[in-house]
Coordinates of C-alpha atoms in Angstrom, one line a residue:
Chain A
M319 CA 97.6 139.1 128.5
T320 CA 95.8 136.1 129.3
A321 CA 97.2 132.6 131.0
P322 CA 98.3 129.8 128.3
L323 CA 95.5 127.3 128.4
L324 CA 99.2 124.2 128.7
E325 CA 101.9 125.9 130.0
V326 CA 104.7 123.2 130.4
R327 CA 108.1 124.1 132.1
D328 CA 111.0 122.7 132.6
L329 CA 108.8 118.7 132.1
V330 CA 111.9 115.9 133.0
V331 CA 110.9 112.5 132.1
R332 CA 112.8 109.3 133.1
Y333 CA 112.2 105.9 132.9
P334 CA 114.2 103.4 134.5
A335 CA 117.1 101.5 133.5
R336 CA 116.7 98.4 130.7
A337 CA 119.5 96.7 133.2
R338 CA 121.4 96.6 136.0
R339 CA 124.4 98.9 135.2
T340 CA 123.4 100.8 133.0
P341 CA 122.1 104.3 133.9
P342 CA 118.1 105.4 133.2
V343 CA 117.0 106.4 130.3
L344 CA 117.0 110.7 130.6
A345 CA 114.3 111.1 127.5
V346 CA 112.3 114.5 128.7
D347 CA 115.8 117.4 129.7
R348 CA 113.7 120.0 130.7
I349 CA 111.3 121.0 128.4
S350 CA 109.7 123.8 128.3
F351 CA 106.8 125.4 125.9
T352 CA 102.9 126.8 126.1
V353 CA 99.9 126.4 124.2
A354 CA 97.4 129.1 124.2
A355 CA 93.2 128.3 123.8
G356 CA 91.9 127.6 119.8
E357 CA 96.0 127.1 118.6
T358 CA 98.4 124.5 116.9
V359 CA 102.0 124.2 118.6
A360 CA 103.3 121.2 117.0
L361 CA 106.5 119.1 117.9
V362 CA 108.7 117.7 116.2
G363 CA 111.7 115.0 116.4
E364 CA 112.5 111.9 115.5
S365 CA 112.4 108.6 117.3
G366 CA 114.3 109.2 120.7
S367 CA 113.5 113.0 120.8
G368 CA 111.0 112.8 123.6
K369 CA 108.3 114.5 121.8
S370 CA 106.2 111.2 122.2
S371 CA 107.4 111.1 126.0
T372 CA 106.2 114.7 126.5
A373 CA 102.8 114.5 124.9
A374 CA 102.8 111.6 127.6
A375 CA 103.7 113.3 130.6
V376 CA 101.1 116.2 129.1
L377 CA 98.6 113.4 129.2
M378 CA 99.6 112.3 132.9
L379 CA 99.9 108.8 131.7
R380 CA 103.7 109.2 132.9
K381 CA 104.0 111.0 136.3
P382 CA 107.5 113.7 135.5
E383 CA 110.2 113.1 137.8
G384 CA 110.8 117.0 137.2
G385 CA 109.4 120.0 136.5
S386 CA 105.4 121.9 135.9
V387 CA 102.4 121.1 133.3
R388 CA 99.5 123.4 133.9
F389 CA 96.3 123.1 132.5
D390 CA 93.7 125.1 132.3
G391 CA 95.1 127.4 135.6
R392 CA 95.4 123.9 137.5
E393 CA 98.3 122.2 138.0
L394 CA 98.5 118.5 137.0
T395 CA 102.0 116.9 138.3
T396 CA 100.6 116.9 141.6
V397 CA 96.3 117.5 141.5
D398 CA 94.6 114.2 143.2
E399 CA 93.3 111.2 141.8
R400 CA 89.7 113.2 141.1
G401 CA 90.7 115.9 140.2
L402 CA 92.8 114.4 137.1
R403 CA 89.7 112.8 136.1
A404 CA 88.2 115.8 136.0
L405 CA 91.1 117.4 134.2
R406 CA 91.2 114.3 132.0
R407 CA 87.9 115.4 130.3
G408 CA 89.3 118.8 129.4
V409 CA 92.7 116.4 127.5
Q410 CA 91.7 114.0 125.1
P411 CA 94.2 111.7 123.1
V412 CA 94.3 110.4 119.1
F413 CA 96.8 108.2 118.5
Q414 CA 98.8 106.5 115.2
D415 CA 97.4 103.2 114.9
P416 CA 93.9 104.0 114.0
H417 CA 92.9 100.1 114.6
G418 CA 95.3 99.9 117.3
S419 CA 92.9 102.6 119.0
L420 CA 89.6 101.5 118.5
S421 CA 88.5 97.6 120.1
P422 CA 88.0 95.4 117.2
R423 CA 85.1 93.8 119.1
K424 CA 83.6 97.3 119.2
A425 CA 80.5 99.1 116.9
V426 CA 81.1 102.6 115.7
F427 CA 78.5 104.2 117.8
D428 CA 79.7 102.1 121.1
A429 CA 83.6 103.6 120.9
V430 CA 82.2 106.8 120.6
A431 CA 79.3 106.9 123.1
E432 CA 81.3 104.8 124.9
P433 CA 83.4 108.2 127.0
L434 CA 79.9 109.3 127.5
R435 CA 79.5 106.3 129.8
V436 CA 82.5 106.4 131.6
Q437 CA 81.6 109.5 132.2
G438 CA 78.4 109.6 133.5
R439 CA 76.4 111.8 131.1
W440 CA 75.1 109.1 128.6
D441 CA 71.6 110.1 128.2
P442 CA 69.3 107.2 127.5
T443 CA 67.1 109.8 125.0
T444 CA 69.3 112.2 123.9
G445 CA 72.9 109.9 123.9
P446 CA 72.0 108.5 119.9
A447 CA 71.5 111.3 118.9
R448 CA 75.0 113.4 120.4
V449 CA 76.3 109.7 119.0
A450 CA 74.7 110.2 115.2
E451 CA 76.5 114.6 115.9
L452 CA 79.6 113.1 116.8
L453 CA 80.2 111.1 113.3
D454 CA 78.9 114.4 111.5
L455 CA 82.1 115.9 113.1
V456 CA 84.4 114.2 111.9
R457 CA 82.5 113.8 108.4
L458 CA 81.4 110.3 108.5
D459 CA 78.7 108.7 107.0
R460 CA 75.3 107.9 110.2
S461 CA 75.8 104.5 108.7
V462 CA 79.2 103.2 110.0
A463 CA 77.8 103.6 113.5
R464 CA 76.6 99.9 113.6
R465 CA 80.1 98.6 112.1
L466 CA 83.1 97.3 113.5
P467 CA 86.5 98.6 113.3
H468 CA 87.8 96.3 111.0
E469 CA 84.9 96.8 108.5
L470 CA 86.9 100.0 108.5
S471 CA 89.7 101.5 106.3
G472 CA 92.2 102.9 108.4
G473 CA 90.8 106.8 107.3
Q474 CA 87.6 106.0 108.6
C475 CA 89.3 104.3 111.9
Q476 CA 90.9 107.7 112.5
R477 CA 87.8 109.7 112.0
V478 CA 86.4 107.1 115.1
G479 CA 89.3 107.5 117.0
I480 CA 89.4 111.6 116.8
A481 CA 85.0 111.4 117.5
R482 CA 85.8 109.5 121.1
A483 CA 88.1 112.3 121.5
L484 CA 85.3 115.2 121.1
A485 CA 82.8 112.7 122.7
S486 CA 84.3 114.7 126.5
E487 CA 84.3 118.0 125.0
P488 CA 87.5 118.8 125.3
K489 CA 89.6 121.9 125.5
L490 CA 92.8 120.5 124.4
L491 CA 93.8 117.9 121.7
V492 CA 97.0 116.0 121.9
L493 CA 98.0 114.5 118.8
D494 CA 100.5 111.9 118.8
E495 CA 101.3 111.3 114.9
P496 CA 97.8 111.4 113.7
V497 CA 98.7 110.6 109.6
S498 CA 101.8 109.5 109.7
A499 CA 99.9 105.1 110.0
L500 CA 97.7 106.4 107.4
D501 CA 97.4 106.6 103.7
P502 CA 99.1 108.9 101.9
S503 CA 94.9 109.4 99.8
V504 CA 93.5 110.1 103.0
R505 CA 96.0 111.4 105.0
A506 CA 95.4 115.5 103.9
G507 CA 91.6 115.2 103.9
V508 CA 92.3 114.5 108.0
I509 CA 94.7 117.6 108.2
N510 CA 92.2 119.4 106.4
L511 CA 89.7 118.3 109.5
F512 CA 92.3 118.7 112.1
T513 CA 92.1 122.0 110.9
E514 CA 87.9 122.3 110.6
L515 CA 87.4 121.2 113.8
Q516 CA 89.6 123.0 115.5
D517 CA 88.1 126.4 113.2
E518 CA 85.3 125.8 114.3
L519 CA 85.1 124.4 118.0
G520 CA 88.8 127.1 119.1
L521 CA 89.8 123.0 119.9
A522 CA 93.8 124.3 121.2
Q523 CA 96.3 121.1 119.6
L524 CA 99.6 120.1 121.0
F525 CA 100.3 117.8 117.4
I526 CA 103.5 115.5 117.4
C527 CA 104.9 114.9 114.4
H528 CA 108.3 114.3 112.4
D529 CA 107.4 115.6 109.1
L530 CA 108.6 119.2 108.8
A531 CA 106.7 119.8 106.0
L532 CA 103.5 119.2 107.2
V533 CA 104.1 121.1 110.3
R534 CA 104.2 123.9 108.4
H535 CA 100.9 123.9 106.8
V536 CA 99.1 123.0 110.0
A537 CA 101.1 124.1 113.3
H538 CA 100.3 128.4 114.2
R539 CA 104.5 127.1 116.5
V540 CA 107.1 125.1 116.7
A541 CA 109.4 123.5 119.4
V542 CA 112.1 121.3 117.4
L543 CA 113.4 118.7 120.2
H544 CA 116.9 117.2 119.8
R545 CA 117.4 114.4 122.6
G546 CA 115.3 115.4 125.3
R547 CA 115.2 118.7 124.3
V548 CA 114.7 122.2 122.6
V549 CA 116.8 122.6 119.7
E550 CA 114.5 126.1 118.3
S551 CA 111.2 127.0 118.3
G552 CA 109.3 130.0 117.5
P553 CA 106.6 130.8 114.8
A554 CA 105.7 127.3 112.4
R555 CA 106.7 129.3 109.1
Q556 CA 109.6 130.8 110.2
V557 CA 111.7 127.8 111.9
C558 CA 110.5 125.8 108.1
D559 CA 111.8 128.6 105.6
A560 CA 114.4 129.8 107.6
P561 CA 116.1 127.2 110.4
T562 CA 118.3 128.7 112.5
H563 CA 120.1 125.5 114.5
D564 CA 122.0 122.3 112.6
H565 CA 119.4 120.2 113.6
T566 CA 116.4 121.3 112.2
R567 CA 118.2 122.0 108.5
E568 CA 118.8 118.2 108.8
L569 CA 114.3 117.6 109.9
L570 CA 114.4 119.6 106.2
S571 CA 116.1 118.7 104.3
S572 CA 115.6 115.0 105.2
V573 CA 112.0 114.9 103.7
P574 CA 112.5 115.3 99.6
A575 CA 111.4 118.6 98.0
F576 CA 109.5 118.3 96.3
D577 CA 108.3 121.9 95.1
H578 CA 111.0 122.0 92.7
L579 CA 109.4 119.4 91.2
T580 CA 106.0 121.0 90.4
E581 CA 105.0 123.6 89.6
R582 CA 104.4 125.3 92.5
Chain B
M820 CA 113.2 101.8 76.1
S821 CA 116.9 101.7 74.2
G822 CA 117.9 98.1 73.9
R823 CA 116.9 95.5 75.1
A824 CA 115.6 95.1 79.0
L825 CA 117.0 93.1 82.0
L826 CA 113.6 92.9 83.9
E827 CA 111.2 92.3 81.1
V828 CA 107.1 92.4 83.2
E829 CA 104.1 91.6 81.2
G830 CA 100.9 90.7 81.3
L831 CA 101.1 90.0 84.6
R832 CA 98.5 89.0 87.1
I833 CA 98.8 88.1 90.6
T834 CA 95.7 86.0 92.2
A835 CA 95.2 84.5 95.7
T836 CA 93.7 81.4 95.8
R837 CA 91.7 81.1 99.1
P838 CA 89.8 81.8 100.8
H839 CA 88.5 82.7 97.4
E840 CA 90.0 84.0 94.3
V841 CA 90.9 87.7 94.3
D842 CA 93.3 89.1 90.9
L843 CA 96.3 91.4 93.3
V844 CA 97.7 92.5 90.4
R845 CA 95.4 92.8 86.9
D846 CA 97.1 93.6 82.9
L847 CA 100.9 94.7 84.3
S848 CA 103.7 95.0 82.5
F849 CA 106.6 97.5 83.0
A850 CA 111.1 97.6 82.3
V851 CA 113.8 98.1 83.5
A852 CA 116.4 98.8 81.7
A853 CA 120.5 97.7 83.0
G854 CA 121.7 100.1 85.4
E855 CA 118.3 101.9 86.0
M856 CA 116.2 102.3 88.9
L857 CA 112.3 102.3 89.0
A858 CA 110.3 103.6 91.9
V859 CA 106.4 101.3 92.3
V860 CA 104.6 103.4 93.9
G861 CA 101.2 102.8 95.9
E862 CA 99.1 102.9 98.6
S863 CA 98.2 100.0 100.6
G864 CA 96.2 97.2 98.6
A865 CA 97.8 98.4 95.2
G866 CA 99.7 95.3 94.6
K867 CA 103.4 96.9 95.0
S868 CA 104.2 94.1 97.6
V869 CA 103.5 91.0 95.5
T870 CA 104.1 92.4 92.2
A871 CA 108.1 92.7 94.2
R872 CA 107.8 89.4 95.0
A873 CA 107.1 88.1 92.4
V874 CA 109.6 89.5 90.5
L875 CA 112.2 87.4 93.2
G876 CA 109.6 84.4 92.7
L877 CA 109.4 84.4 96.9
L878 CA 105.4 84.5 96.3
P879 CA 103.6 82.3 99.8
A880 CA 102.1 79.4 98.9
G881 CA 98.7 80.6 97.2
L882 CA 98.9 82.6 94.8
R883 CA 98.8 82.7 91.3
V884 CA 101.0 83.8 88.6
S885 CA 100.6 83.9 85.5
G886 CA 101.8 86.2 82.5
H887 CA 105.7 86.8 82.1
V888 CA 108.6 87.9 84.0
R889 CA 111.7 88.0 82.1
F890 CA 115.0 88.4 83.1
D891 CA 117.8 89.1 81.1
G892 CA 115.8 86.9 78.5
R893 CA 114.7 84.2 81.1
E894 CA 111.2 83.4 81.5
L895 CA 110.9 83.3 85.0
V896 CA 106.8 82.4 85.3
G897 CA 106.2 78.3 85.8
G898 CA 108.7 75.7 85.5
T899 CA 109.9 75.0 89.1
G900 CA 111.2 77.1 90.3
A901 CA 115.1 76.0 89.4
A902 CA 115.5 79.7 86.8
H903 CA 114.3 81.6 90.0
R904 CA 117.2 80.0 92.1
A905 CA 120.0 79.8 90.3
L906 CA 119.9 83.5 89.6
W907 CA 119.5 84.9 93.5
G908 CA 122.5 86.2 95.1
R909 CA 124.3 86.3 91.9
R910 CA 122.2 88.2 90.2
M911 CA 119.3 89.9 91.8
A912 CA 118.6 90.3 95.5
F913 CA 116.6 91.2 97.4
V914 CA 116.7 94.3 100.3
P915 CA 112.4 93.9 103.6
Q916 CA 111.6 96.1 104.7
D917 CA 112.4 95.1 108.3
A918 CA 116.3 93.6 108.0
L919 CA 115.4 90.8 110.9
S920 CA 113.4 89.0 109.0
V921 CA 115.9 88.2 106.8
L922 CA 119.5 88.4 109.6
S923 CA 119.9 85.9 111.4
P924 CA 119.8 86.1 115.4
V925 CA 122.3 83.5 116.3
H926 CA 125.2 84.5 113.8
T927 CA 127.7 87.8 113.3
V928 CA 126.5 89.9 111.2
G929 CA 130.5 89.2 109.2
D930 CA 129.6 85.7 109.1
Q931 CA 126.6 85.8 107.6
L932 CA 127.9 88.0 105.0
A933 CA 131.0 85.4 104.3
L934 CA 128.1 82.7 103.9
A935 CA 126.6 85.1 101.5
V936 CA 130.2 84.7 100.0
R937 CA 130.7 81.8 99.6
S938 CA 127.2 80.2 98.6
V939 CA 128.1 81.8 95.2
R940 CA 131.9 82.1 95.1
G941 CA 134.1 79.4 95.9
V942 CA 136.9 81.9 97.8
G943 CA 137.9 80.5 101.4
R944 CA 136.7 81.2 104.9
K945 CA 139.3 84.2 105.2
A946 CA 138.3 85.5 101.7
A947 CA 135.2 85.7 102.2
L948 CA 135.3 87.2 106.1
E949 CA 137.6 89.9 104.1
Q950 CA 135.0 90.5 101.5
A951 CA 132.2 91.0 103.7
V952 CA 134.2 93.4 106.2
A953 CA 134.6 95.7 102.7
A954 CA 131.3 95.4 101.7
L955 CA 130.1 97.0 105.2
D956 CA 132.7 99.2 104.7
R957 CA 131.1 100.2 101.0
V958 CA 127.8 100.3 102.8
G959 CA 129.1 103.0 105.1
I960 CA 129.4 101.1 108.3
P961 CA 132.1 102.6 110.5
D962 CA 134.9 100.9 112.1
A963 CA 133.4 97.6 109.9
A964 CA 136.2 94.9 110.3
R965 CA 135.4 95.4 114.5
R966 CA 131.4 95.6 113.7
A967 CA 131.0 92.6 111.7
R968 CA 132.2 90.7 115.2
A969 CA 128.4 91.9 116.2
Y970 CA 125.1 90.6 116.0
P971 CA 122.1 92.3 114.9
H972 CA 120.6 92.7 118.1
E973 CA 123.7 95.1 118.5
F974 CA 122.6 96.8 115.5
S975 CA 120.5 100.0 115.4
G976 CA 117.6 100.0 112.7
G977 CA 119.2 102.1 110.8
M978 CA 122.7 100.1 110.5
R979 CA 121.2 97.2 110.7
Q980 CA 119.3 98.0 107.4
R981 CA 122.8 99.1 106.0
A982 CA 124.0 95.7 106.4
V983 CA 121.5 93.6 104.8
I984 CA 122.3 95.8 101.8
A985 CA 125.8 95.4 101.9
M986 CA 124.6 91.0 102.3
A987 CA 122.1 91.7 99.2
T988 CA 125.2 93.6 97.0
V989 CA 128.2 91.8 98.6
N990 CA 128.0 89.3 94.6
D991 CA 126.9 92.3 92.4
P992 CA 124.0 91.4 91.2
D993 CA 122.6 93.1 88.4
L994 CA 118.8 93.7 89.7
V995 CA 118.4 95.0 93.9
V996 CA 114.2 95.0 94.2
A997 CA 114.1 97.1 97.2
D998 CA 110.1 96.5 99.3
E999 CA 110.3 99.9 101.4
P1000 CA 113.9 99.3 102.5
T1001 CA 113.8 102.5 104.4
T1002 CA 109.5 103.0 105.6
A1003 CA 110.8 101.9 109.3
L1004 CA 113.5 104.0 110.1
D1005 CA 113.9 107.7 111.1
P1006 CA 113.4 110.0 108.0
T1007 CA 117.3 111.3 108.6
V1008 CA 118.4 108.2 108.3
Q1009 CA 115.7 107.1 105.8
A1010 CA 118.1 109.8 103.5
R1011 CA 121.6 108.9 103.9
I1012 CA 119.9 105.6 103.4
L1013 CA 118.8 106.1 100.2
D1014 CA 121.6 108.3 99.2
M1015 CA 123.8 106.1 99.7
L1016 CA 121.9 103.3 97.7
A1017 CA 121.7 105.9 95.3
A1018 CA 125.6 106.8 94.7
F1019 CA 126.1 102.7 95.6
R1020 CA 124.1 102.0 92.4
E1021 CA 125.6 104.0 89.8
Q1022 CA 129.7 103.1 91.3
A1023 CA 128.4 99.7 90.8
G1024 CA 125.9 100.0 87.5
M1025 CA 122.7 97.4 89.1
A1026 CA 119.5 98.0 88.6
V1027 CA 117.0 98.8 90.7
V1028 CA 113.0 98.1 91.6
L1029 CA 112.7 100.4 95.0
V1030 CA 109.0 99.9 95.9
T1031 CA 107.7 102.4 98.3
H1032 CA 104.6 104.5 99.6
D1033 CA 106.0 108.5 99.4
L1034 CA 106.3 109.9 96.3
A1035 CA 108.7 112.3 97.5
V1036 CA 111.6 108.8 98.1
A1037 CA 110.0 107.9 94.2
A1038 CA 110.8 111.5 93.2
A1039 CA 114.5 112.4 95.1
H1040 CA 116.3 109.0 93.9
A1041 CA 114.6 107.4 90.6
D1042 CA 114.7 107.3 87.0
R1043 CA 112.0 106.2 86.2
V1044 CA 108.3 105.7 88.1
L1045 CA 105.8 103.8 88.1
V1046 CA 102.4 104.3 89.7
M1047 CA 99.6 101.4 90.7
Y1048 CA 96.4 101.9 92.6
A1049 CA 93.9 99.0 93.3
G1050 CA 96.3 96.2 91.5
R1051 CA 97.0 98.7 87.7
H1052 CA 98.9 100.8 86.2
V1053 CA 98.2 104.5 87.0
E1054 CA 101.6 106.2 85.5
S1055 CA 104.8 105.3 83.8
G1056 CA 107.2 107.0 82.6
P1057 CA 110.8 109.8 83.3
V1058 CA 110.3 110.3 87.1
H1059 CA 110.8 113.7 86.3
R1060 CA 108.1 113.6 83.6
V1061 CA 105.6 112.1 86.0
L1062 CA 105.9 114.2 88.7
R1063 CA 106.1 117.3 87.3
A1064 CA 103.0 117.2 84.9
P1065 CA 101.4 114.3 86.0
R1066 CA 98.4 112.7 83.4
A1067 CA 96.2 110.6 85.9
P1068 CA 93.7 111.8 88.3
Y1069 CA 95.3 109.7 90.8
T1070 CA 99.2 110.6 90.7
A1071 CA 98.0 114.8 90.4
G1072 CA 95.7 114.0 93.6
L1073 CA 98.5 112.2 95.6
I1074 CA 101.3 115.2 94.4
A1075 CA 98.7 117.9 95.0
S1076 CA 98.1 116.4 98.6
L1077 CA 101.4 116.6 100.3
P1078 CA 102.1 119.3 101.8
A1079 CA 104.3 122.3 99.6
R1080 CA 107.5 124.4 101.5
H1081 CA 105.6 127.5 101.1
A1082 CA 102.3 126.9 100.6
V1083 CA 100.1 129.9 101.4
S1084 CA 96.9 128.1 103.1
R1085 CA 96.8 126.4 106.4
Y1086 CA 94.2 123.8 104.5
L1087 CA 95.6 121.0 101.6
P1088 CA 93.7 119.7 98.6
A1089 CA 92.9 116.7 99.6
M1090 CA 91.3 113.5 97.6
S1091 CA 87.9 112.3 98.6
G1092 CA 86.8 108.5 99.7
A1093 CA 89.5 105.2 100.3
P1094 CA 91.8 103.4 98.6
A1095 CA 90.0 100.6 96.5
T1096 CA 90.5 97.5 97.7
A1097 CA 91.8 93.7 95.6
G1098 CA 87.8 91.9 95.7
A1099 CA 85.5 94.4 96.2
L1100 CA 86.8 97.1 93.7
P1101 CA 84.4 99.3 91.6
P1102 CA 82.7 98.5 87.9
G1103 CA 85.5 100.5 85.7
C1104 CA 88.1 102.1 86.4
A1105 CA 89.3 101.6 90.2
F1106 CA 90.1 105.1 90.9
A1107 CA 86.3 106.3 89.9
P1108 CA 84.5 106.6 92.7
R1109 CA 87.5 109.0 94.1
C1110 CA 88.1 111.0 90.5
P1111 CA 87.0 114.1 90.4
A1112 CA 87.4 114.0 86.5
A1113 CA 85.3 110.6 86.0
T1114 CA 82.1 110.2 83.5
D1115 CA 79.8 107.8 83.5
S1116 CA 82.1 106.3 80.6
C1117 CA 84.7 105.6 83.4
T1118 CA 82.2 103.8 85.1
R1119 CA 82.2 101.3 82.8
H1120 CA 85.1 100.2 80.9
E1121 CA 88.9 100.2 82.6
P1122 CA 91.6 102.6 81.0
E1123 CA 94.5 100.7 79.6
P1124 CA 98.0 102.7 79.3
V1125 CA 98.2 105.4 76.5
E1126 CA 101.3 106.7 75.8
W1127 CA 100.2 110.9 76.0
H1128 CA 104.9 111.8 75.4
D1129 CA 107.2 109.6 74.7
G1130 CA 107.7 106.7 77.3
H1131 CA 105.2 108.4 79.4
W1132 CA 101.7 106.2 79.9
A1133 CA 98.5 106.9 81.7
S1134 CA 95.5 104.8 81.9
C1135 CA 92.4 107.5 82.0
H1136 CA 89.8 108.4 79.7
R1137 CA 89.8 110.9 79.9
I1138 CA 94.1 112.7 79.6
A1139 CA 93.0 114.9 76.4
E1140 CA 90.2 116.7 78.2
L1141 CA 92.0 116.7 81.7
P1142 CA 93.6 120.7 82.0
R1143 CA 96.7 121.6 81.8
R1144 CA 97.5 121.3 85.3
T1145 CA 95.9 118.3 86.5
A1146 CA 96.8 119.6 90.7
D1147 CA 93.8 121.8 90.0
L1148 CA 91.6 119.4 89.8
F1149 CA 92.0 118.1 93.8
E1150 CA 91.9 122.0 94.9
R1151 CA 90.3 122.6 97.7
T1152 CA 86.9 120.0 98.0
G1153 CA 86.5 119.1 100.8
T1154 CA 86.9 116.5 103.4

């Protein structure tokens, strides 16, 4: 069996105390999971469960206090600055707030070209075609390239964010609640886009979410987080259809069931 | 609707006047009977929040209202606002999305609730505080007598929202208008608070207008639902009818695109395009550019609500020609 693309073992993330005489906050308490190439793994939990802290550690935006994060055969927690820069290209984030993650003064074309320029891969002759290709990939009309974020809908902005992430040709996308800020009528389209991109490009995805019904749809495997620990994990359909931990059951029952109302 | 409605909205139009005139809500009519819960469902820009605020008389300056809002038979549109002031707190109350926007940070929760009691009833301080504690207890705040002495920042988000619900309901109003009251909260907390509100409503016999973008919330708690799109009525009726057998393609698409608990495919049925925005509405039916059932005539005239079935109304030109299972319109049509 080949090694997984991402292997997180005994991860610990702790935040310093907010006030004197209060203990530091243990946000992630020895979490372990793996993501294989081409696989979608979901981390599910409420706010404070440690899912975003785990994502920040995987993206190397926050140095973990303990444990190991191995990506593509390299240990991220001990790698030096130069090695990190090279590895970061392989792990790209898509954030929750579609407008907030784009510069309001940068046109879509420049936003998508920016990662190529920063990484020294910008070629003035082929660059524009590459940007157009990336817009095609996220199903955006090429005419949006000249527009500014405020002229776009939330769903379009999120697609620009995804195109930016894809510009680096990553192997893993870290999706932190990528549709919860979107209008209900555009959510399904963006969710389908992630699935299509996985089928087309073989991308692995770490999907952070609080909605188990959605996770059942998109993820292959799921880990349920509660107070910084994994309380249940396994194939997404198994965990959602036959949960064994009380907290998973509570998460499931808090999403009002629709199926009994609709004829599906 | 049987009997006289507690709240009647008829031909409501809300217009933003700056920088230029834009209609945010057009030709909207609905009614809420005493003790009933109506969910107003829509996406951003659908006009649901301004509608709620027009009912309450809390619209910001610069918005013009016309049409009728009648509460217990009395007209609230036009006039000086005295009609609304006579109702606030006593007969009609508001629960906003952000609890901190209505709680004072420098007074204890108990004192604020007691003030709400004293502003309506001529009771003494001590009696008012006792009623405040009882109200906190009713909304499920544990150890209410002690928590009443705490400040809002010492409460969790869920507890704050409970305190605001306690404040809105402490004087037994006939109508509570709640604008996305649980959207900012965790799903498990959200479910508990909505259950509490629903149980409380039944006990107290008050009517609730619940504004939400979440159809599942409407399905779980409301008696009737009003679906809005681009400032207009799309579909309304008993919640089980509308959600089980939607007739407007927009409602059908919203329901079809929710993740189903037993679905097999990894793909969801998706709607194309983005929600229409006021000021840039397409001609005819605002949903037509995204609608898989739209024909030429849909882009020429706006549809009026048609009664499809006893109390179940839909605004769609093609209501009679659509397939029985309207969800079939949205079988994976791409992204």
